PDB file of C-alpha atoms in Angstrom:
ATOM      1  CA  UNK A   1     -17.107  19.312  30.938  1.00 79.00           C
ATOM      2  CA  UNK A   2     -13.678  20.796  32.321  1.00 82.00           C
ATOM      3  CA  UNK A   3     -12.187  17.182  32.969  1.00 83.00           C
ATOM      4  CA  UNK A   4     -12.620  16.633  29.666  1.00 85.00           C
ATOM      5  CA  UNK A   5     -11.042  18.862  28.699  1.00 85.00           C
ATOM      6  CA  UNK A   6      -7.925  18.776  30.120  1.00 82.00           C
ATOM      7  CA  UNK A   7      -7.591  15.175  29.459  1.00 85.00           C
ATOM      8  CA  UNK A   8      -7.978  15.530  25.129  1.00 90.00           C
ATOM      9  CA  UNK A   9      -7.309  19.021  24.838  1.00 88.00           C
ATOM     10  CA  UNK A  10      -4.124  20.058  27.488  1.00 87.00           C
ATOM     11  CA  UNK A  11      -2.378  22.718  25.440  1.00 90.00           C
ATOM     12  CA  UNK A  12      -0.089  22.314  26.740  1.00 90.00           C
ATOM     13  CA  UNK A  13       0.491  18.390  26.351  1.00 90.00           C
ATOM     14  CA  UNK A  14      -0.180  19.378  22.795  1.00 91.00           C
ATOM     15  CA  UNK A  15       2.462  21.995  22.756  1.00 90.00           C
ATOM     16  CA  UNK A  16       4.944  20.376  24.440  1.00 90.00           C
ATOM     17  CA  UNK A  17       4.105  16.976  22.122  1.00 91.00           C
ATOM     18  CA  UNK A  18       3.845  17.908  18.964  1.00 92.00           C
ATOM     19  CA  UNK A  19       8.155  18.439  18.584  1.00 93.00           C
ATOM     20  CA  UNK A  20       9.044  14.986  19.234  1.00 92.00           C
ATOM     21  CA  UNK A  21       5.449  14.063  16.639  1.00 94.00           C
ATOM     22  CA  UNK A  22       6.368  16.420  14.128  1.00 92.00           C
ATOM     23  CA  UNK A  23       9.918  15.787  13.559  1.00 92.00           C
ATOM     24  CA  UNK A  24      10.848  12.379  14.962  1.00 93.00           C
ATOM     25  CA  UNK A  25       7.320  10.689  14.567  1.00 93.00           C
ATOM     26  CA  UNK A  26       6.678  11.840  11.099  1.00 94.00           C
ATOM     27  CA  UNK A  27       9.125  10.874   9.930  1.00 94.00           C
ATOM     28  CA  UNK A  28       9.290   7.354  10.780  1.00 94.00           C
ATOM     29  CA  UNK A  29       5.951   7.446   9.958  1.00 95.00           C
ATOM     30  CA  UNK A  30       5.741   8.312   6.351  1.00 95.00           C
ATOM     31  CA  UNK A  31       8.980   5.904   5.739  1.00 94.00           C
ATOM     32  CA  UNK A  32       7.430   3.038   7.504  1.00 94.00           C
ATOM     33  CA  UNK A  33       5.127   3.794   4.942  1.00 95.00           C
ATOM     34  CA  UNK A  34       6.710   4.405   1.848  1.00 96.00           C
ATOM     35  CA  UNK A  35       8.830   1.465   1.893  1.00 95.00           C
ATOM     36  CA  UNK A  36       5.758  -0.861   3.347  1.00 95.00           C
ATOM     37  CA  UNK A  37       4.125   0.095  -0.270  1.00 95.00           C
ATOM     38  CA  UNK A  38       6.764  -0.562  -1.583  1.00 96.00           C
ATOM     39  CA  UNK A  39       7.956  -3.954  -1.369  1.00 96.00           C
ATOM     40  CA  UNK A  40       4.005  -4.558  -1.663  1.00 95.00           C
ATOM     41  CA  UNK A  41       4.202  -2.844  -5.081  1.00 94.00           C
ATOM     42  CA  UNK A  42       6.569  -4.936  -6.012  1.00 94.00           C
ATOM     43  CA  UNK A  43       5.813  -8.593  -4.327  1.00 96.00           C
ATOM     44  CA  UNK A  44       1.720  -7.332  -5.650  1.00 94.00           C
ATOM     45  CA  UNK A  45       2.586  -7.572  -9.250  1.00 90.00           C
ATOM     46  CA  UNK A  46       4.245 -10.662  -9.131  1.00 92.00           C
ATOM     47  CA  UNK A  47       2.197 -12.440  -6.884  1.00 95.00           C
ATOM     48  CA  UNK A  48      -1.145 -10.922  -9.333  1.00 92.00           C
ATOM     49  CA  UNK A  49       0.876 -12.017 -13.105  1.00 87.00           C
ATOM     50  CA  UNK A  50       0.430 -15.445 -10.417  1.00 92.00           C
ATOM     51  CA  UNK A  51      -3.128 -14.926  -9.977  1.00 93.00           C
ATOM     52  CA  UNK A  52      -3.659 -15.124 -13.944  1.00 87.00           C
ATOM     53  CA  UNK A  53      -1.769 -17.889 -14.394  1.00 86.00           C
ATOM     54  CA  UNK A  54      -4.326 -20.794 -15.967  1.00 85.00           C
ATOM     55  CA  UNK A  55      -1.721 -23.161 -14.232  1.00 89.00           C
ATOM     56  CA  UNK A  56      -2.970 -24.035 -10.788  1.00 91.00           C
ATOM     57  CA  UNK A  57       0.160 -25.254  -8.873  1.00 92.00           C
ATOM     58  CA  UNK A  58       1.545 -22.230 -10.075  1.00 90.00           C
ATOM     59  CA  UNK A  59      -1.882 -19.981  -8.403  1.00 93.00           C
ATOM     60  CA  UNK A  60      -2.149 -22.009  -4.833  1.00 95.00           C
ATOM     61  CA  UNK A  61       0.772 -20.634  -3.753  1.00 95.00           C
ATOM     62  CA  UNK A  62       0.093 -16.128  -4.198  1.00 95.00           C
ATOM     63  CA  UNK A  63      -3.546 -17.644  -2.968  1.00 96.00           C
ATOM     64  CA  UNK A  64      -2.947 -18.949  -0.298  1.00 96.00           C
ATOM     65  CA  UNK A  65       0.139 -15.984   0.324  1.00 96.00           C
ATOM     66  CA  UNK A  66      -2.388 -14.003   0.198  1.00 96.00           C
ATOM     67  CA  UNK A  67      -5.612 -15.410   1.054  1.00 96.00           C
ATOM     68  CA  UNK A  68      -3.905 -15.745   4.555  1.00 96.00           C
ATOM     69  CA  UNK A  69      -2.134 -12.556   4.757  1.00 96.00           C
ATOM     70  CA  UNK A  70      -5.771 -10.762   4.344  1.00 95.00           C
ATOM     71  CA  UNK A  71      -6.948 -13.050   6.712  1.00 95.00           C
ATOM     72  CA  UNK A  72      -5.025 -12.546   9.411  1.00 94.00           C
ATOM     73  CA  UNK A  73      -5.512  -9.582  11.638  1.00 94.00           C
ATOM     74  CA  UNK A  74      -2.379  -6.478  10.936  1.00 93.00           C
ATOM     75  CA  UNK A  75      -1.352  -7.261  14.780  1.00 93.00           C
ATOM     76  CA  UNK A  76      -0.945 -10.757  14.376  1.00 95.00           C
ATOM     77  CA  UNK A  77       1.732 -10.246  11.348  1.00 95.00           C
ATOM     78  CA  UNK A  78       2.742  -7.446  12.932  1.00 94.00           C
ATOM     79  CA  UNK A  79       4.122  -9.881  16.557  1.00 94.00           C
ATOM     80  CA  UNK A  80       5.086 -12.524  13.693  1.00 94.00           C
ATOM     81  CA  UNK A  81       7.330 -11.246  11.846  1.00 93.00           C
ATOM     82  CA  UNK A  82       8.454  -7.953  14.031  1.00 91.00           C
ATOM     83  CA  UNK A  83       8.901 -10.591  17.526  1.00 91.00           C
ATOM     84  CA  UNK A  84       8.786 -14.178  16.420  1.00 91.00           C
ATOM     85  CA  UNK A  85      10.954 -13.921  13.725  1.00 91.00           C
ATOM     86  CA  UNK A  86      13.997 -12.111  16.186  1.00 90.00           C
ATOM     87  CA  UNK A  87      13.054 -14.708  18.857  1.00 89.00           C
ATOM     88  CA  UNK A  88      13.556 -17.543  16.601  1.00 90.00           C
ATOM     89  CA  UNK A  89      16.729 -16.786  15.780  1.00 87.00           C
ATOM     90  CA  UNK A  90      15.893 -14.965  11.961  1.00 88.00           C
ATOM     91  CA  UNK A  91      17.237 -11.755  12.480  1.00 88.00           C
ATOM     92  CA  UNK A  92      17.515 -10.874   8.506  1.00 88.00           C
ATOM     93  CA  UNK A  93      17.934  -6.994  10.622  1.00 87.00           C
ATOM     94  CA  UNK A  94      20.011  -7.577  13.192  1.00 83.00           C
ATOM     95  CA  UNK A  95      18.384  -5.853  16.290  1.00 81.00           C
ATOM     96  CA  UNK A  96      16.786  -3.213  14.358  1.00 84.00           C
ATOM     97  CA  UNK A  97      12.621  -3.129  14.689  1.00 88.00           C
ATOM     98  CA  UNK A  98      12.940  -0.310  11.736  1.00 88.00           C
ATOM     99  CA  UNK A  99      13.399  -3.173   8.960  1.00 90.00           C
ATOM    100  CA  UNK A 100      11.036  -5.457  10.785  1.00 92.00           C
ATOM    101  CA  UNK A 101       7.682  -2.962  10.994  1.00 91.00           C
ATOM    102  CA  UNK A 102       7.968  -2.168   7.282  1.00 93.00           C
ATOM    103  CA  UNK A 103       7.932  -5.651   6.492  1.00 94.00           C
ATOM    104  CA  UNK A 104       5.621  -7.295   8.119  1.00 94.00           C
ATOM    105  CA  UNK A 105       3.859  -3.852   6.788  1.00 95.00           C
ATOM    106  CA  UNK A 106       4.247  -4.499   3.551  1.00 96.00           C
ATOM    107  CA  UNK A 107       3.074  -8.129   3.499  1.00 96.00           C
ATOM    108  CA  UNK A 108       0.056  -7.346   4.421  1.00 96.00           C
ATOM    109  CA  UNK A 109       0.693  -4.412   1.718  1.00 96.00           C
ATOM    110  CA  UNK A 110       1.160  -7.056  -0.936  1.00 96.00           C
ATOM    111  CA  UNK A 111      -1.283  -9.005  -0.393  1.00 96.00           C
ATOM    112  CA  UNK A 112      -3.875  -6.177  -0.651  1.00 96.00           C
ATOM    113  CA  UNK A 113      -1.771  -5.034  -4.042  1.00 95.00           C
ATOM    114  CA  UNK A 114      -1.966  -8.212  -5.404  1.00 95.00           C
ATOM    115  CA  UNK A 115      -5.806  -8.119  -5.696  1.00 94.00           C
ATOM    116  CA  UNK A 116      -5.715  -4.781  -6.775  1.00 93.00           C
ATOM    117  CA  UNK A 117      -2.892  -5.419  -9.542  1.00 91.00           C
ATOM    118  CA  UNK A 118      -5.294  -8.530 -10.385  1.00 91.00           C
ATOM    119  CA  UNK A 119      -8.475  -7.099 -10.524  1.00 89.00           C
ATOM    120  CA  UNK A 120      -6.733  -4.119 -12.780  1.00 88.00           C
ATOM    121  CA  UNK A 121      -5.266  -6.347 -15.052  1.00 84.00           C
ATOM    122  CA  UNK A 122      -8.827  -8.793 -15.509  1.00 86.00           C
ATOM    123  CA  UNK A 123     -10.556  -5.373 -16.827  1.00 83.00           C
ATOM    124  CA  UNK A 124      -7.953  -4.515 -19.975  1.00 83.00           C
ATOM    125  CA  UNK A 125     -10.243  -6.292 -22.725  1.00 84.00           C
ATOM    126  CA  UNK A 126      -9.194  -9.467 -24.144  1.00 79.00           C
ATOM    127  CA  UNK A 127      -8.083  -8.163 -27.217  1.00 80.00           C
ATOM    128  CA  UNK A 128      -5.293  -6.207 -25.866  1.00 78.00           C
ATOM    129  CA  UNK A 129      -3.131  -9.487 -25.922  1.00 76.00           C
ATOM    130  CA  UNK A 130      -4.464 -11.433 -27.914  1.00 79.00           C
ATOM    131  CA  UNK A 131      -3.432  -8.486 -29.987  1.00 83.00           C
ATOM    132  CA  UNK A 132       0.034  -8.524 -28.764  1.00 81.00           C
ATOM    133  CA  UNK A 133       0.606 -12.247 -29.156  1.00 77.00           C
ATOM    134  CA  UNK A 134      -0.997 -11.960 -33.177  1.00 82.00           C
ATOM    135  CA  UNK A 135       2.571  -9.735 -33.659  1.00 82.00           C
ATOM    136  CA  UNK A 136       4.484 -12.313 -32.023  1.00 82.00           C
ATOM    137  CA  UNK A 137       5.195 -11.010 -28.545  1.00 83.00           C
ATOM    138  CA  UNK A 138       5.976 -14.038 -25.904  1.00 81.00           C
ATOM    139  CA  UNK A 139       2.721 -14.301 -23.115  1.00 75.00           C
ATOM    140  CA  UNK A 140       5.586 -12.425 -20.774  1.00 76.00           C
ATOM    141  CA  UNK A 141       6.509 -10.075 -22.970  1.00 82.00           C
ATOM    142  CA  UNK A 142       2.797  -8.898 -23.609  1.00 80.00           C
ATOM    143  CA  UNK A 143       2.011  -8.659 -20.188  1.00 78.00           C
ATOM    144  CA  UNK A 144       4.402  -6.685 -19.132  1.00 78.00           C
ATOM    145  CA  UNK A 145       4.596  -4.202 -21.624  1.00 82.00           C
ATOM    146  CA  UNK A 146       1.113  -4.450 -22.698  1.00 82.00           C
ATOM    147  CA  UNK A 147      -1.269  -5.160 -20.622  1.00 81.00           C
ATOM    148  CA  UNK A 148       0.100  -4.855 -17.204  1.00 78.00           C
ATOM    149  CA  UNK A 149       0.501  -1.125 -17.555  1.00 81.00           C
ATOM    150  CA  UNK A 150      -3.115  -0.464 -18.406  1.00 80.00           C
ATOM    151  CA  UNK A 151      -3.965  -2.483 -15.281  1.00 79.00           C
ATOM    152  CA  UNK A 152      -2.007  -0.980 -13.336  1.00 78.00           C
ATOM    153  CA  UNK A 153      -3.153   2.277 -15.447  1.00 79.00           C
ATOM    154  CA  UNK A 154      -7.091   1.779 -13.925  1.00 79.00           C
ATOM    155  CA  UNK A 155      -6.455   0.795 -10.113  1.00 86.00           C
ATOM    156  CA  UNK A 156      -4.527   4.251  -9.850  1.00 84.00           C
ATOM    157  CA  UNK A 157      -6.916   5.139  -7.379  1.00 86.00           C
ATOM    158  CA  UNK A 158      -7.456   1.804  -5.235  1.00 89.00           C
ATOM    159  CA  UNK A 159      -3.523   2.078  -4.750  1.00 90.00           C
ATOM    160  CA  UNK A 160      -3.542   5.440  -3.661  1.00 89.00           C
ATOM    161  CA  UNK A 161      -6.216   4.332  -0.513  1.00 90.00           C
ATOM    162  CA  UNK A 162      -4.198   1.289  -0.690  1.00 93.00           C
ATOM    163  CA  UNK A 163      -1.352   4.287   1.380  1.00 93.00           C
ATOM    164  CA  UNK A 164      -3.461   5.212   3.431  1.00 93.00           C
ATOM    165  CA  UNK A 165      -4.274   2.393   5.291  1.00 94.00           C
ATOM    166  CA  UNK A 166      -0.630   1.530   5.574  1.00 94.00           C
ATOM    167  CA  UNK A 167      -0.125   5.068   7.196  1.00 95.00           C
ATOM    168  CA  UNK A 168      -2.545   4.085   9.680  1.00 93.00           C
ATOM    169  CA  UNK A 169      -1.170  -0.170  10.131  1.00 92.00           C
ATOM    170  CA  UNK A 170       2.411   1.385  10.900  1.00 92.00           C
ATOM    171  CA  UNK A 171       1.113   2.556  14.475  1.00 92.00           C
ATOM    172  CA  UNK A 172       1.321  -1.245  14.915  1.00 91.00           C
ATOM    173  CA  UNK A 173       5.097  -1.664  14.490  1.00 90.00           C
ATOM    174  CA  UNK A 174       4.342   0.004  18.075  1.00 89.00           C
ATOM    175  CA  UNK A 175       4.937  -2.999  19.834  1.00 88.00           C
ATOM    176  CA  UNK A 176       8.006  -4.126  18.516  1.00 89.00           C
ATOM    177  CA  UNK A 177       9.907  -1.423  20.817  1.00 83.00           C
ATOM    178  CA  UNK A 178      11.412   1.472  18.756  1.00 81.00           C
ATOM    179  CA  UNK A 179      14.314   2.910  19.640  1.00 79.00           C
ATOM    180  CA  UNK A 180      14.936   6.876  19.872  1.00 77.00           C
ATOM    181  CA  UNK A 181      15.319   8.286  16.758  1.00 84.00           C
ATOM    182  CA  UNK A 182      13.152   5.170  14.779  1.00 86.00           C
ATOM    183  CA  UNK A 183       9.887   5.583  17.021  1.00 90.00           C
ATOM    184  CA  UNK A 184       6.459   6.086  14.809  1.00 92.00           C
ATOM    185  CA  UNK A 185       3.468   8.851  15.897  1.00 94.00           C
ATOM    186  CA  UNK A 186       1.177   6.884  17.876  1.00 94.00           C
ATOM    187  CA  UNK A 187       4.465   4.745  19.700  1.00 93.00           C
ATOM    188  CA  UNK A 188       6.269   8.605  20.945  1.00 93.00           C
ATOM    189  CA  UNK A 189       2.145   9.298  21.641  1.00 94.00           C
ATOM    190  CA  UNK A 190       1.441   6.395  23.757  1.00 92.00           C
ATOM    191  CA  UNK A 191       5.014   6.495  25.778  1.00 91.00           C
ATOM    192  CA  UNK A 192       3.481  10.595  26.458  1.00 91.00           C
ATOM    193  CA  UNK A 193      -0.109   9.291  27.245  1.00 91.00           C
ATOM    194  CA  UNK A 194       1.358   6.728  29.264  1.00 90.00           C
ATOM    195  CA  UNK A 195       3.639   8.800  31.568  1.00 89.00           C
ATOM    196  CA  UNK A 196       0.809  11.776  32.012  1.00 87.00           C
ATOM    197  CA  UNK A 197      -1.904  10.470  31.656  1.00 89.00           C
ATOM    198  CA  UNK A 198      -3.663  12.531  29.132  1.00 91.00           C
ATOM    199  CA  UNK A 199      -5.152  11.836  26.708  1.00 93.00           C
ATOM    200  CA  UNK A 200      -3.833  15.324  24.695  1.00 93.00           C
ATOM    201  CA  UNK A 201      -0.839  13.399  23.387  1.00 93.00           C
ATOM    202  CA  UNK A 202      -3.077  10.650  21.492  1.00 94.00           C
ATOM    203  CA  UNK A 203      -5.069  13.707  20.321  1.00 94.00           C
ATOM    204  CA  UNK A 204      -1.869  15.224  18.738  1.00 95.00           C
ATOM    205  CA  UNK A 205      -0.581  12.567  17.322  1.00 95.00           C
ATOM    206  CA  UNK A 206      -4.156  11.665  15.306  1.00 94.00           C
ATOM    207  CA  UNK A 207      -4.399  15.471  14.361  1.00 94.00           C
ATOM    208  CA  UNK A 208      -0.841  14.395  12.519  1.00 95.00           C
ATOM    209  CA  UNK A 209      -2.565  11.626  10.877  1.00 95.00           C
ATOM    210  CA  UNK A 210      -5.160  13.403   9.195  1.00 95.00           C
ATOM    211  CA  UNK A 211      -3.484  15.832   7.822  1.00 94.00           C
ATOM    212  CA  UNK A 212      -1.796  13.665   6.223  1.00 94.00           C
ATOM    213  CA  UNK A 213      -4.561  11.157   5.467  1.00 93.00           C
ATOM    214  CA  UNK A 214      -7.168  13.782   4.288  1.00 94.00           C
ATOM    215  CA  UNK A 215      -5.700  14.744   1.447  1.00 93.00           C
ATOM    216  CA  UNK A 216      -4.457  11.909   0.516  1.00 91.00           C
ATOM    217  CA  UNK A 217      -8.452  10.650   0.785  1.00 91.00           C
ATOM    218  CA  UNK A 218      -9.115  13.595  -1.433  1.00 92.00           C
ATOM    219  CA  UNK A 219      -6.560  13.063  -4.326  1.00 88.00           C
ATOM    220  CA  UNK A 220      -8.015   9.031  -4.463  1.00 85.00           C
ATOM    221  CA  UNK A 221     -11.274  10.790  -5.087  1.00 87.00           C
ATOM    222  CA  UNK A 222      -9.871  13.326  -7.329  1.00 88.00           C
ATOM    223  CA  UNK A 223      -7.791  10.297  -9.622  1.00 80.00           C
ATOM    224  CA  UNK A 224     -11.326   8.119  -9.177  1.00 79.00           C
ATOM    225  CA  UNK A 225     -13.175  10.616 -10.351  1.00 83.00           C
ATOM    226  CA  UNK A 226     -10.880  10.857 -13.525  1.00 81.00           C
ATOM    227  CA  UNK A 227     -10.664   7.875 -14.164  1.00 74.00           C
ATOM    228  CA  UNK A 228     -14.280   7.557 -14.472  1.00 75.00           C
ATOM    229  CA  UNK A 229     -15.197  10.394 -16.533  1.00 77.00           C
ATOM    230  CA  UNK A 230     -12.631   9.115 -18.861  1.00 66.00           C
ATOM    231  CA  UNK A 231      -9.119  11.480 -17.999  1.00 49.00           C
ATOM    232  CA  UNK A 232      -6.114  11.600 -17.504  1.00 43.00           C
ATOM    233  CA  UNK A 233      -3.738  11.549 -20.287  1.00 42.00           C
ATOM    234  CA  UNK A 234      -3.669  10.381 -23.485  1.00 39.00           C
ATOM    235  CA  UNK A 235      -5.038   7.144 -25.580  1.00 38.00           C
ATOM    236  CA  UNK A 236      -3.009   4.493 -24.836  1.00 43.00           C
ATOM    237  CA  UNK A 237      -0.790   3.089 -27.273  1.00 44.00           C
ATOM    238  CA  UNK A 238      -1.579  -0.143 -29.058  1.00 42.00           C
ATOM    239  CA  UNK A 239       0.081  -3.181 -28.742  1.00 44.00           C
ATOM    240  CA  UNK A 240       0.773  -2.897 -32.683  1.00 40.00           C
ATOM    241  CA  UNK A 241       2.990   0.507 -30.852  1.00 40.00           C
ATOM    242  CA  UNK A 242       4.191  -1.416 -29.129  1.00 43.00           C
ATOM    243  CA  UNK A 243       5.618  -4.090 -30.940  1.00 41.00           C
ATOM    244  CA  UNK A 244       6.962  -1.781 -33.427  1.00 40.00           C
ATOM    245  CA  UNK A 245       9.216   0.353 -31.310  1.00 42.00           C
ATOM    246  CA  UNK A 246      11.149  -3.225 -29.524  1.00 45.00           C
ATOM    247  CA  UNK A 247      11.458  -4.909 -33.117  1.00 43.00           C
ATOM    248  CA  UNK A 248      11.338  -1.893 -36.033  1.00 42.00           C
ATOM    249  CA  UNK A 249      11.060  -4.575 -39.117  1.00 42.00           C
ATOM    250  CA  UNK A 250       7.836  -6.124 -37.110  1.00 42.00           C
ATOM    251  CA  UNK A 251       4.697  -6.086 -39.150  1.00 40.00           C
ATOM    252  CA  UNK A 252       2.003  -3.595 -38.244  1.00 39.00           C
ATOM    253  CA  UNK A 253      -1.951  -5.517 -36.809  1.00 41.00           C
ATOM    254  CA  UNK A 254      -5.061  -3.487 -38.151  1.00 40.00           C
ATOM    255  CA  UNK A 255      -6.281  -0.910 -36.412  1.00 40.00           C
ATOM    256  CA  UNK A 256      -9.461  -2.385 -35.037  1.00 41.00           C
ATOM    257  CA  UNK A 257      -7.152  -5.463 -33.201  1.00 41.00           C
ATOM    258  CA  UNK A 258      -6.319  -2.515 -30.191  1.00 40.00           C
ATOM    259  CA  UNK A 259      -8.553  -2.225 -27.647  1.00 42.00           C
ATOM    260  CA  UNK A 260      -8.874   0.788 -25.839  1.00 39.00           C
ATOM    261  CA  UNK A 261      -9.525   1.334 -22.425  1.00 38.00           C
ATOM    262  CA  UNK A 262     -10.640   3.835 -19.963  1.00 37.00           C
ATOM    263  CA  UNK A 263     -11.274   1.579 -17.192  1.00 39.00           C
ATOM    264  CA  UNK A 264     -13.170   1.516 -13.692  1.00 38.00           C
ATOM    265  CA  UNK A 265     -11.050   2.676 -10.290  1.00 38.00           C
ATOM    266  CA  UNK A 266     -10.693  -1.071  -8.298  1.00 38.00           C
ATOM    267  CA  UNK A 267     -10.929  -0.210  -5.465  1.00 38.00           C
ATOM    268  CA  UNK A 268      -9.720  -2.860  -1.819  1.00 41.00           C
ATOM    269  CA  UNK A 269      -9.641  -2.109   1.149  1.00 42.00           C
ATOM    270  CA  UNK A 270      -9.015  -3.724   4.638  1.00 36.00           C
TER     271      UNK A 270
END
């Protein structure tokens, strides 16, 4: 029992690892995760719109992207992007591995965000799109002003869950050999464990991850509860109201043409 406690709960090792974990490691973990989820949200919205296209040639590239990056293990993607691109002479970030780490995690996140957004947009009643088109708005304008905002609201819990996944997947970028000042939580703990042959630093890193992910998990559950109960804000603006804001002279459609929906939260995990 004493060997077990010494291996996993050596307080001197934990105290020695915490300063670097709480400053450098925590900062870089959150930096990678935040930049990756931003990248994933932007690319994911674009992919979702392509996936919803009625044209097969438009849908096909987006579907291939989503299937590939959802099907590959995250560690393979990180290795291909972070190690393969520089070896092939493609060095958009020079020798800075942090940029490749963000892109690798972001590409994975984008594939999952695309499916999340697609499901959320499809949950919006068709009447919303039809009402916007009846007011003379183009397809893209109706999607941008009416359908996509409602779809995003539908999937807020799932997007928060994806951010938790990105935080955990940021640990895989240790493969890229981050330098001092760029190391994330796992990299710091793994270095210390390799030097001391003691797993207490890994336990300390695990506690740091839990401090981030557990509150976020409760936030996801709270958002999901509010969405299911129909809370979280006032009624949505009808397409007619949006059209009036954009073109004051436009006619107002009958009240029954613009449905509202709270939608069910769409969840998809890696």
